[in-house]
CSV table of N, CA and C in Angstrom, one decimal:
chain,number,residue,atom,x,y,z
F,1,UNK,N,200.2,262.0,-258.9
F,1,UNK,CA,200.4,263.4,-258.6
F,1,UNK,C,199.2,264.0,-257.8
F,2,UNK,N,198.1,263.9,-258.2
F,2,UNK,CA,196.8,264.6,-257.7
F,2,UNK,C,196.4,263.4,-256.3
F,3,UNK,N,196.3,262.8,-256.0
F,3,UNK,CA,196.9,262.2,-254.0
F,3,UNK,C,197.9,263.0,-253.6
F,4,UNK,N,199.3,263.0,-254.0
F,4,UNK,CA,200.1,263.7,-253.1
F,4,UNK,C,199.5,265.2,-253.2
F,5,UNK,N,199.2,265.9,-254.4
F,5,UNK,CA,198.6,267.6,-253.8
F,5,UNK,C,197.2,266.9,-252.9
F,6,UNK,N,196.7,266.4,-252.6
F,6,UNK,CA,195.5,266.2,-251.8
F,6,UNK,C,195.9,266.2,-250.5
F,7,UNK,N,197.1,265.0,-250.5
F,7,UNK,CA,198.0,264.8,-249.2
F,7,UNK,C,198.3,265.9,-248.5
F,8,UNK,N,199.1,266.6,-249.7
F,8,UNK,CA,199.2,268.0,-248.6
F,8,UNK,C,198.3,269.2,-248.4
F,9,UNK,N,196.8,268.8,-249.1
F,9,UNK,CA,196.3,270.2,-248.6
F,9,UNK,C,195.6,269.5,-247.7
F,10,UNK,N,195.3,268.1,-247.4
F,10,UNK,CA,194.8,267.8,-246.2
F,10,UNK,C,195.7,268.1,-244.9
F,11,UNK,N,196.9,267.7,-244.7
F,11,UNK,CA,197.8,268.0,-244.1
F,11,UNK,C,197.6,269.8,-243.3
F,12,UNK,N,197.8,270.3,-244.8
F,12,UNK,CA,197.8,271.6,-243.6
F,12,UNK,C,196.5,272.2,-243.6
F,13,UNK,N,195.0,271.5,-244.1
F,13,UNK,CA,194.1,271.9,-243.6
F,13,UNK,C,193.4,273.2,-243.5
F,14,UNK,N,193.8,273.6,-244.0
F,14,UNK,CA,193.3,275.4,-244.7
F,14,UNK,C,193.8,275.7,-246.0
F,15,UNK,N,193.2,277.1,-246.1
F,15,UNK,CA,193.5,277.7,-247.6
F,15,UNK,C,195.1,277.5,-248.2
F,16,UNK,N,195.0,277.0,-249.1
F,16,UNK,CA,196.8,277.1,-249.3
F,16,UNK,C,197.5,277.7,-250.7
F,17,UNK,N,198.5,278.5,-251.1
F,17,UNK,CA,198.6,279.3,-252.1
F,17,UNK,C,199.2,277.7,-253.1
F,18,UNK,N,199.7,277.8,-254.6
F,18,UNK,CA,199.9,276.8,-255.1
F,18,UNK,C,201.3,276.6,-254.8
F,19,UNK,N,201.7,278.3,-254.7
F,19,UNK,CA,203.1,278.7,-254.8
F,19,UNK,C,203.6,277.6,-253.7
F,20,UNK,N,203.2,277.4,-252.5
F,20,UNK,CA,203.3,276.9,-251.4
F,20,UNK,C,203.6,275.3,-251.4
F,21,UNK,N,202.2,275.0,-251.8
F,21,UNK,CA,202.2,273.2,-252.4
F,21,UNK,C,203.1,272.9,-253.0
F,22,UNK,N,203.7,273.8,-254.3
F,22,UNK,CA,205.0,273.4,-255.3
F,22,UNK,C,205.9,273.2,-254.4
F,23,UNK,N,206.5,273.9,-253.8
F,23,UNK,CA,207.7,274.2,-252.4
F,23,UNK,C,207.6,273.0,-251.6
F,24,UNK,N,206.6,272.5,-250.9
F,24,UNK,CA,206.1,271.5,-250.5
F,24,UNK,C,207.1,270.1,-251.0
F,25,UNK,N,206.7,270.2,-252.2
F,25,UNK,CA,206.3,269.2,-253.0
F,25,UNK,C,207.4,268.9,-253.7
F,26,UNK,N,208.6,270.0,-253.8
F,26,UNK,CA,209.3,270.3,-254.5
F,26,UNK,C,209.1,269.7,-256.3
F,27,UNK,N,207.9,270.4,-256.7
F,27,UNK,CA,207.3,270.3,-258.2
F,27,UNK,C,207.7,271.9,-258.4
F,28,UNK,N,207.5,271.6,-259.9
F,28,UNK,CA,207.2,272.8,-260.9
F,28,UNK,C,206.2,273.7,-260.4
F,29,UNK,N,205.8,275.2,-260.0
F,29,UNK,CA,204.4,275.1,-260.4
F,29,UNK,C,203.5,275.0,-260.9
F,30,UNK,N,203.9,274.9,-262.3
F,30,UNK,CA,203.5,275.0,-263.4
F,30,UNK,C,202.1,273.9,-263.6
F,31,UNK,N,202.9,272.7,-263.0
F,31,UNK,CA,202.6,271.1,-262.6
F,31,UNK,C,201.6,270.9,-261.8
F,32,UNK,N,201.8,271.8,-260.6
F,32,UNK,CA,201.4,271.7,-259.3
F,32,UNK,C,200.0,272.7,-259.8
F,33,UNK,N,200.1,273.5,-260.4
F,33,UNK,CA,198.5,274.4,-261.0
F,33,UNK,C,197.7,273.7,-261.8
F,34,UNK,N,198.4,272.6,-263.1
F,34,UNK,CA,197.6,272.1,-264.1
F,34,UNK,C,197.2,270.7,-263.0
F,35,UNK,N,197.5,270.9,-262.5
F,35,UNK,CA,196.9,269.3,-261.2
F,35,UNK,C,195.5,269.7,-260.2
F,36,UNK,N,196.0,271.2,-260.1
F,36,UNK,CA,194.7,271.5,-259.2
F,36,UNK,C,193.7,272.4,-260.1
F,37,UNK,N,193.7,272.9,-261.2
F,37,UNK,CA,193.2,273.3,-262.0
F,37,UNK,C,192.4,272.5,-263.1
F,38,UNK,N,193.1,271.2,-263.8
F,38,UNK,CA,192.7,270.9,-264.8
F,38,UNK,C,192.1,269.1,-263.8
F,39,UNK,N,192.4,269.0,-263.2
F,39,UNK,CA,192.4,268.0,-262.6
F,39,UNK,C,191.0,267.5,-261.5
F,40,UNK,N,191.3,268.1,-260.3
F,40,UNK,CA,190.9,268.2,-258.8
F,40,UNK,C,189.9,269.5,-259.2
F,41,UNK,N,190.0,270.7,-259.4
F,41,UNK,CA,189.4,271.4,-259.4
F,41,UNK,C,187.4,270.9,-260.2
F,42,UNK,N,188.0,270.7,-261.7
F,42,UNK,CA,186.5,270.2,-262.0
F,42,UNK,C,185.8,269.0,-261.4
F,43,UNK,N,186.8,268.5,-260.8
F,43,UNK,CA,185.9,266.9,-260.0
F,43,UNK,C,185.5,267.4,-259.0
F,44,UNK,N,185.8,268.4,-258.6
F,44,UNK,CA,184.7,268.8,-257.4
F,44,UNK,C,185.4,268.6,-255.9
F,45,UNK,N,186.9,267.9,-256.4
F,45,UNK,CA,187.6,267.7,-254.5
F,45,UNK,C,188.1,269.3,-253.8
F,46,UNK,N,188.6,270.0,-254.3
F,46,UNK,CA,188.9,271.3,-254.3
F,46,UNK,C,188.1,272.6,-254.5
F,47,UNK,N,188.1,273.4,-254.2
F,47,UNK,CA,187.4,274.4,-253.8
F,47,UNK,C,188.7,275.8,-254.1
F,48,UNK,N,188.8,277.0,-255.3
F,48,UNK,CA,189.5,277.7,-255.2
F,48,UNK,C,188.9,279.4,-254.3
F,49,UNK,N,189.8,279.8,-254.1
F,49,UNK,CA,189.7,281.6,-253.8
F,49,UNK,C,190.4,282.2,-254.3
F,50,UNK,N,190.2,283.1,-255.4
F,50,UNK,CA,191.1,284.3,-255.4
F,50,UNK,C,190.9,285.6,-254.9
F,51,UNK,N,192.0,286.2,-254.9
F,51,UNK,CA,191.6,287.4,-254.2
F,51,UNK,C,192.7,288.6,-254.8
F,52,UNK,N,192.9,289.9,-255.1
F,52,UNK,CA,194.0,290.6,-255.1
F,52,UNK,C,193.7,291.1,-256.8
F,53,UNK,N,194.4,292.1,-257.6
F,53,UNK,CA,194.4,292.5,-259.3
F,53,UNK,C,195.5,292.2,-259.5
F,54,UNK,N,195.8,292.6,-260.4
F,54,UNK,CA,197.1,292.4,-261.4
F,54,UNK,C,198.3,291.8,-260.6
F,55,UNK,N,199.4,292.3,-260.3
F,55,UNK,CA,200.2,292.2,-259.9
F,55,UNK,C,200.3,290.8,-258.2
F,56,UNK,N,199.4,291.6,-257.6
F,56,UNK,CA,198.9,291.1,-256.7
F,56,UNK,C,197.9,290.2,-256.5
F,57,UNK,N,197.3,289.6,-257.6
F,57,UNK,CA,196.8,288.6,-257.8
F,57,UNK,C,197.0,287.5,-257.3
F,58,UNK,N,196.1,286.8,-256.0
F,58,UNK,CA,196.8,285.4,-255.2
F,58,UNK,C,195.5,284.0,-255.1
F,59,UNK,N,195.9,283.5,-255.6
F,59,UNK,CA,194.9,282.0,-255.9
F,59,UNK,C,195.3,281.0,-254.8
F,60,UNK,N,194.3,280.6,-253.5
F,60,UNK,CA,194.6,279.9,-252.7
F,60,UNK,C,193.5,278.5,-253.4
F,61,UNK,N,193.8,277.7,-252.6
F,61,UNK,CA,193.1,276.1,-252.5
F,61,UNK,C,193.1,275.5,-251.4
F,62,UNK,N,191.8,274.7,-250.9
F,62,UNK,CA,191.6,273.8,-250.3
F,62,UNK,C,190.5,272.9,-250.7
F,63,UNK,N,190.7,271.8,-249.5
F,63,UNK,CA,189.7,270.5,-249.8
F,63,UNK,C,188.0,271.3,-249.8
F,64,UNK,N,187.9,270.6,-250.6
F,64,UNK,CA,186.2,270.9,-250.5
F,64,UNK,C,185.4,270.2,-249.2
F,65,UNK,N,184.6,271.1,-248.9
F,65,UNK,CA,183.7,270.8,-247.9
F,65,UNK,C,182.9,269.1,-247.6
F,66,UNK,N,181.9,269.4,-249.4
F,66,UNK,CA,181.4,268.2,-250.0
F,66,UNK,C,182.1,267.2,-250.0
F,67,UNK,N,184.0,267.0,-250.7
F,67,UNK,CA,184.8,265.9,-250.5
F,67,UNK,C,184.9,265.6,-249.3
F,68,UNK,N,184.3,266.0,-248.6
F,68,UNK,CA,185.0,265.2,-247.3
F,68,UNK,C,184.0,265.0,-246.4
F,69,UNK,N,182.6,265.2,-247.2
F,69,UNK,CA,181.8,264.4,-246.4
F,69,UNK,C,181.3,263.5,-247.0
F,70,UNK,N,181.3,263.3,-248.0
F,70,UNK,CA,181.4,262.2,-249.3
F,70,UNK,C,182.4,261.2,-248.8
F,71,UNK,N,183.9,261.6,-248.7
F,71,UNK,CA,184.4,260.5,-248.2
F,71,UNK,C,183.9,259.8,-246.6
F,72,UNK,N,184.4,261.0,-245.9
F,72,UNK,CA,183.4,260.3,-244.2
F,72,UNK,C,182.2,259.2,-244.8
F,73,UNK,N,181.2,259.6,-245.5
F,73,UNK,CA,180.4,258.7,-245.8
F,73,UNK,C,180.2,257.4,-246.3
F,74,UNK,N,181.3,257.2,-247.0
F,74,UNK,CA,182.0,255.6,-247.9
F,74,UNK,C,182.8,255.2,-246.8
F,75,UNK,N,183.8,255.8,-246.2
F,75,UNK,CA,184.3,255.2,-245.1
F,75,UNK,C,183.4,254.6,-243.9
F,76,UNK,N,182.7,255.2,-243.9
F,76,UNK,CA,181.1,254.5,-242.8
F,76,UNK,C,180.8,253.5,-243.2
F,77,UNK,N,180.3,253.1,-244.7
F,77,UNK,CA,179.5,252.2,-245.0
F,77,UNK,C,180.6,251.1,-245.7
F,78,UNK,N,181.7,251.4,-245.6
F,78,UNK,CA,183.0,250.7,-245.8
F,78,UNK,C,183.0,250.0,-244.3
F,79,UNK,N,183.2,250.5,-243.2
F,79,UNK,CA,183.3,250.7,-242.0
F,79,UNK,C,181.8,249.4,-241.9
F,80,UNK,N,181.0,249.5,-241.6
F,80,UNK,CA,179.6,249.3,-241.2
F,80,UNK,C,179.5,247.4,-242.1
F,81,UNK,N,180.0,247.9,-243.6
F,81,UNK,CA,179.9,246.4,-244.1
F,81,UNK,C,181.0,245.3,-244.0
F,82,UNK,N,182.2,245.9,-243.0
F,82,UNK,CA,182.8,245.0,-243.0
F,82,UNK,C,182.4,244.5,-241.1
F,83,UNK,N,182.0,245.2,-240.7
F,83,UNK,CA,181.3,244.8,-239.1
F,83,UNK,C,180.3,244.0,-239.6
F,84,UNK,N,179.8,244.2,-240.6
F,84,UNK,CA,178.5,243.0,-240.6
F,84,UNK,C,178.8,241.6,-240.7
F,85,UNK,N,179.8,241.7,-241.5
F,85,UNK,CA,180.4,240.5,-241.8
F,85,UNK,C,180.9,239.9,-240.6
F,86,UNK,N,181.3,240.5,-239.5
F,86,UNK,CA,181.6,240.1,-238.7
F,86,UNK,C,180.9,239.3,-237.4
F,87,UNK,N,180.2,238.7,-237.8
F,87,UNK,CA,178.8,238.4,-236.9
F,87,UNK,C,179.5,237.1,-236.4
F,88,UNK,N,179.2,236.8,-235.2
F,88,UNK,CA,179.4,235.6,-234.5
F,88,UNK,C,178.5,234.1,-235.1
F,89,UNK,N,179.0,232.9,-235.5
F,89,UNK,CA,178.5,232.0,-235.8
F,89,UNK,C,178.3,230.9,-234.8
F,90,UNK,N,176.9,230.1,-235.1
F,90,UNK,CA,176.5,229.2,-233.8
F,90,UNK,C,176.7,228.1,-234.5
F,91,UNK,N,177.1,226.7,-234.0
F,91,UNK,CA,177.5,226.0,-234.1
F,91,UNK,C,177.2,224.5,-233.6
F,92,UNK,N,176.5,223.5,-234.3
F,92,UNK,CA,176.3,222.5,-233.2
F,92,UNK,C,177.4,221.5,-233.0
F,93,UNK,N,177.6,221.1,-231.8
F,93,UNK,CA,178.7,220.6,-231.2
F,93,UNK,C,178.8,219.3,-231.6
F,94,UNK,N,177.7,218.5,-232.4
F,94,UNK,CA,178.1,217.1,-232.8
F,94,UNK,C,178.1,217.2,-234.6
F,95,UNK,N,177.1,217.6,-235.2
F,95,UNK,CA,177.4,217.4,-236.5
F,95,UNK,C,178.2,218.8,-237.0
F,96,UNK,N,178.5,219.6,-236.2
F,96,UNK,CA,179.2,220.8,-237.0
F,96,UNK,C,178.9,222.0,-237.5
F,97,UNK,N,177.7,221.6,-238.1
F,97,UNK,CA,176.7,222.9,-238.7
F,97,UNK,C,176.7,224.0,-238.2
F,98,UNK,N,177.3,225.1,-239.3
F,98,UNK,CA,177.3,227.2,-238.4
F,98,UNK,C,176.3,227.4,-239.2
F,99,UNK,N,175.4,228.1,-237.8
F,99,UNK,CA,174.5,228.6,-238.4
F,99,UNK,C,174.7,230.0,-237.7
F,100,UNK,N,173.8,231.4,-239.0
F,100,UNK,CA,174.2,232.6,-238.0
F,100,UNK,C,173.2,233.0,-236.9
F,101,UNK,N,173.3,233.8,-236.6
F,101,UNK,CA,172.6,233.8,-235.5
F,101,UNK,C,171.0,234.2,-235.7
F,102,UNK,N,170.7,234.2,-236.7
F,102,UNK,CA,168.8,234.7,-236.7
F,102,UNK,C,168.1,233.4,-236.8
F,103,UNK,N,169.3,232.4,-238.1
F,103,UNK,CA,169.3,231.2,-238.5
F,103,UNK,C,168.5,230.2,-236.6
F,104,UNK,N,170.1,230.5,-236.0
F,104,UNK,CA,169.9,229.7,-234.9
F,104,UNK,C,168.6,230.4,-233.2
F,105,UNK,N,168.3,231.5,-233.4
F,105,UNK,CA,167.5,231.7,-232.4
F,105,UNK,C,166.0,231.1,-233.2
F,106,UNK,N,165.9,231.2,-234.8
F,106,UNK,CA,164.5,230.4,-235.1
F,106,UNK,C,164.8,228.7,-234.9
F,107,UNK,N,165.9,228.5,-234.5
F,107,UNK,CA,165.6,226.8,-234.3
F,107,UNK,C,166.1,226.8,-232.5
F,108,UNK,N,165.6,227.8,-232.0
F,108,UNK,CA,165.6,227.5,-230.3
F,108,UNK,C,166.9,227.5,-229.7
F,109,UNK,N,168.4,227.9,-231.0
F,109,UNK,CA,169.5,227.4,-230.4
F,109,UNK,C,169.8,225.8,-230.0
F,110,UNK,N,169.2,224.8,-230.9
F,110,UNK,CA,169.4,223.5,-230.9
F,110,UNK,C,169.2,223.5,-232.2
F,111,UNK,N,170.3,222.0,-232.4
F,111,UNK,CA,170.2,221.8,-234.3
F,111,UNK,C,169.2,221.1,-234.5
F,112,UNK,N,168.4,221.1,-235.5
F,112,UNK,CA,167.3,220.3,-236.1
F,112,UNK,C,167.4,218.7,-236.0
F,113,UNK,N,168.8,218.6,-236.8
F,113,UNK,CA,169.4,217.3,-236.9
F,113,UNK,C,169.6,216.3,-235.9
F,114,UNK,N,170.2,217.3,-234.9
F,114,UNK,CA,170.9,216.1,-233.9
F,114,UNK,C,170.3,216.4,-232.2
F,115,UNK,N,169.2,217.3,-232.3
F,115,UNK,CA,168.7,218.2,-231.2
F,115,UNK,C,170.0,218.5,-230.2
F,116,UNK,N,171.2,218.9,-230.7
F,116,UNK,CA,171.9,219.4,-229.4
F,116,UNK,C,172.2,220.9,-229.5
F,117,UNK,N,172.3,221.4,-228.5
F,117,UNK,CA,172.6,223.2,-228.0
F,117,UNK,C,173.7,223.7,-229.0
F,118,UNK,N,173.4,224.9,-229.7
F,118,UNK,CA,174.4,225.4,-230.5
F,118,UNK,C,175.5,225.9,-229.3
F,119,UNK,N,176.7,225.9,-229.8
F,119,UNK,CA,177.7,226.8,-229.1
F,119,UNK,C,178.0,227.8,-230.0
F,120,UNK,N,178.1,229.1,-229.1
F,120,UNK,CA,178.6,230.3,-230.4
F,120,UNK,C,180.3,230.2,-230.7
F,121,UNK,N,180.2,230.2,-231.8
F,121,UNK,CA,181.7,230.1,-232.2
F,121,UNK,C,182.3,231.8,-232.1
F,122,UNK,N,183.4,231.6,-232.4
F,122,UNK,CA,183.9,233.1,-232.5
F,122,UNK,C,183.6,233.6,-234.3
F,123,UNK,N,183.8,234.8,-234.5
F,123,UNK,CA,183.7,235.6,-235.8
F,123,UNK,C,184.8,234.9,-236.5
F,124,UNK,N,184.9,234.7,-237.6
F,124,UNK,CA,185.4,234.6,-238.9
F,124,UNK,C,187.0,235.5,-238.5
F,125,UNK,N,187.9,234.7,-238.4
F,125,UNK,CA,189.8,235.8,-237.3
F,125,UNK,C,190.1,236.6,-238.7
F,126,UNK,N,189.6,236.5,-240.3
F,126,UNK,CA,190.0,236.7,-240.9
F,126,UNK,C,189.3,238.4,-241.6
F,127,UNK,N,187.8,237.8,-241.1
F,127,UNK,CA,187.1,239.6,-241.1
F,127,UNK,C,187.4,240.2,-239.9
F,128,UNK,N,187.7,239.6,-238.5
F,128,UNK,CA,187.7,240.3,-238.1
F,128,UNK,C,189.2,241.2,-237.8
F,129,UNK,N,190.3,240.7,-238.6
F,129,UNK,CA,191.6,240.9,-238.8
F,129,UNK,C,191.4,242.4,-239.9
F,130,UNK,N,190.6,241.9,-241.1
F,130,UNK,CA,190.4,242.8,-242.0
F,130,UNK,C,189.7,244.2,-241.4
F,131,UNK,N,188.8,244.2,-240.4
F,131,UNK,CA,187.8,245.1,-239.8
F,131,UNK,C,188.7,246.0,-238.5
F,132,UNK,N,189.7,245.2,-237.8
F,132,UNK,CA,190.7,246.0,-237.0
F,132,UNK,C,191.8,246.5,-237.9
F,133,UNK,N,192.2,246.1,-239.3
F,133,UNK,CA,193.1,247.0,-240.0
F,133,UNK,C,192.8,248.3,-240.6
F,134,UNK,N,190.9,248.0,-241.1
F,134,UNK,CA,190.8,249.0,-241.6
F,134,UNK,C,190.3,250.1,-240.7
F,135,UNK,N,190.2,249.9,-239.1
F,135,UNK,CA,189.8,251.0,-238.5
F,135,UNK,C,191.3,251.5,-238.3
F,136,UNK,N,192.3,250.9,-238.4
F,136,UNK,CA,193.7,251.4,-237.4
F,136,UNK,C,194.0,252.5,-238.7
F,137,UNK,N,194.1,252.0,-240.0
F,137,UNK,CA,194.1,252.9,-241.2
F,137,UNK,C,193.3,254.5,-241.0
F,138,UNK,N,192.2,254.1,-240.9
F,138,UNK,CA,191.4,255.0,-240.4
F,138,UNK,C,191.7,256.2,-239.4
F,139,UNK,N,192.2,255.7,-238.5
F,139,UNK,CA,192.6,256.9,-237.7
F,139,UNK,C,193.7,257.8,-238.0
C-alpha cells in the first residue's frame, strides 16, 4: 500500500490533498491517511502542510525533498557499482589466463607464462546485460 501512495505522489509531483490520492487510488481515506500518517510520514519519505481552521481545514502531501536525494544517491552508487564490474578482461591467447586490466598493464600486456600479447576480451555479456537493464529501469 505505502509504494502505490508514493507511486502517486511521485506521479503528480506536487502538494497533493489525501482526499485526492484516495480517488486516485480508489481506497478508503481513512486507509489512504493511516498510510501517510502512521506510515511514510514518521520515516521521513513525506513531508505534510496544513493550512485552513475548522471546517476548512486541508492537509496536503508530498515527497520529501531529502527522499529523493537519498534515493538519487543509492541509485548512483547502485549505478557506479554495477559499471565497475563491468571492466574489460585481458586475455592471453595461448594458455587462457583473464587478467583485469591493472593486473595486465603491470605485466607489459604479455603473460608471464607463455610471453604472448594479451588480447582484451569483451566485459562479462552478463553484467553488462544487468548494467543496460538497470539504467533502462532508471529512466
Amino acid at each position: 500500500d505505502e509504494v502505490v501512495v508514493m507511486d502517486q505522489l511521485l506521479l503528480r509531483s506536487a502538494q497533493v490533498r489525501d482526499i485526492i490520492l484516495a480517488r486516485a487510488l480508489a481506497l478508503p481515506e481513512r486507509q489512504v491517511r493511516q498510510i501517510l500518517e502512521r506510515r511514510l510520514l514518521p520515516d521521513g519519505l513525506i513531508e505534510r502542510q496544513s493550512e485552513g481552521e475548522g471546517m476548512a481545514f486541508k492537509t496536503y502531501y508530498r515527497i520529501s525533498h531529502a527522499c529523493l536525494a537519498v534515493t538519487a544517491t543509492r541509485l548512483q552508487n547502485v549505478e557506479d557499482s554495477l559499471n565497475s564490474q563491468v571492466t574489460p578482461e585481458y586475455q592471453c591467447t595461448t594458455c587462457k589466463q583473464a587478467f583485469d586490466s591493472l593486473t595486465a598493464m603491470s605485466f607489459n600486456f604479455r603473460c608471464r607464462t607463455c610471453n604472448e600479447p594479451f588480447v582484451c576480451g569483451e566485459a562479462p555479456s552478463v553484467m553488462q546485460d544487468r548494467l543496460w537493464r538497470f539504467r533502462n529501469k532508471c529512466k
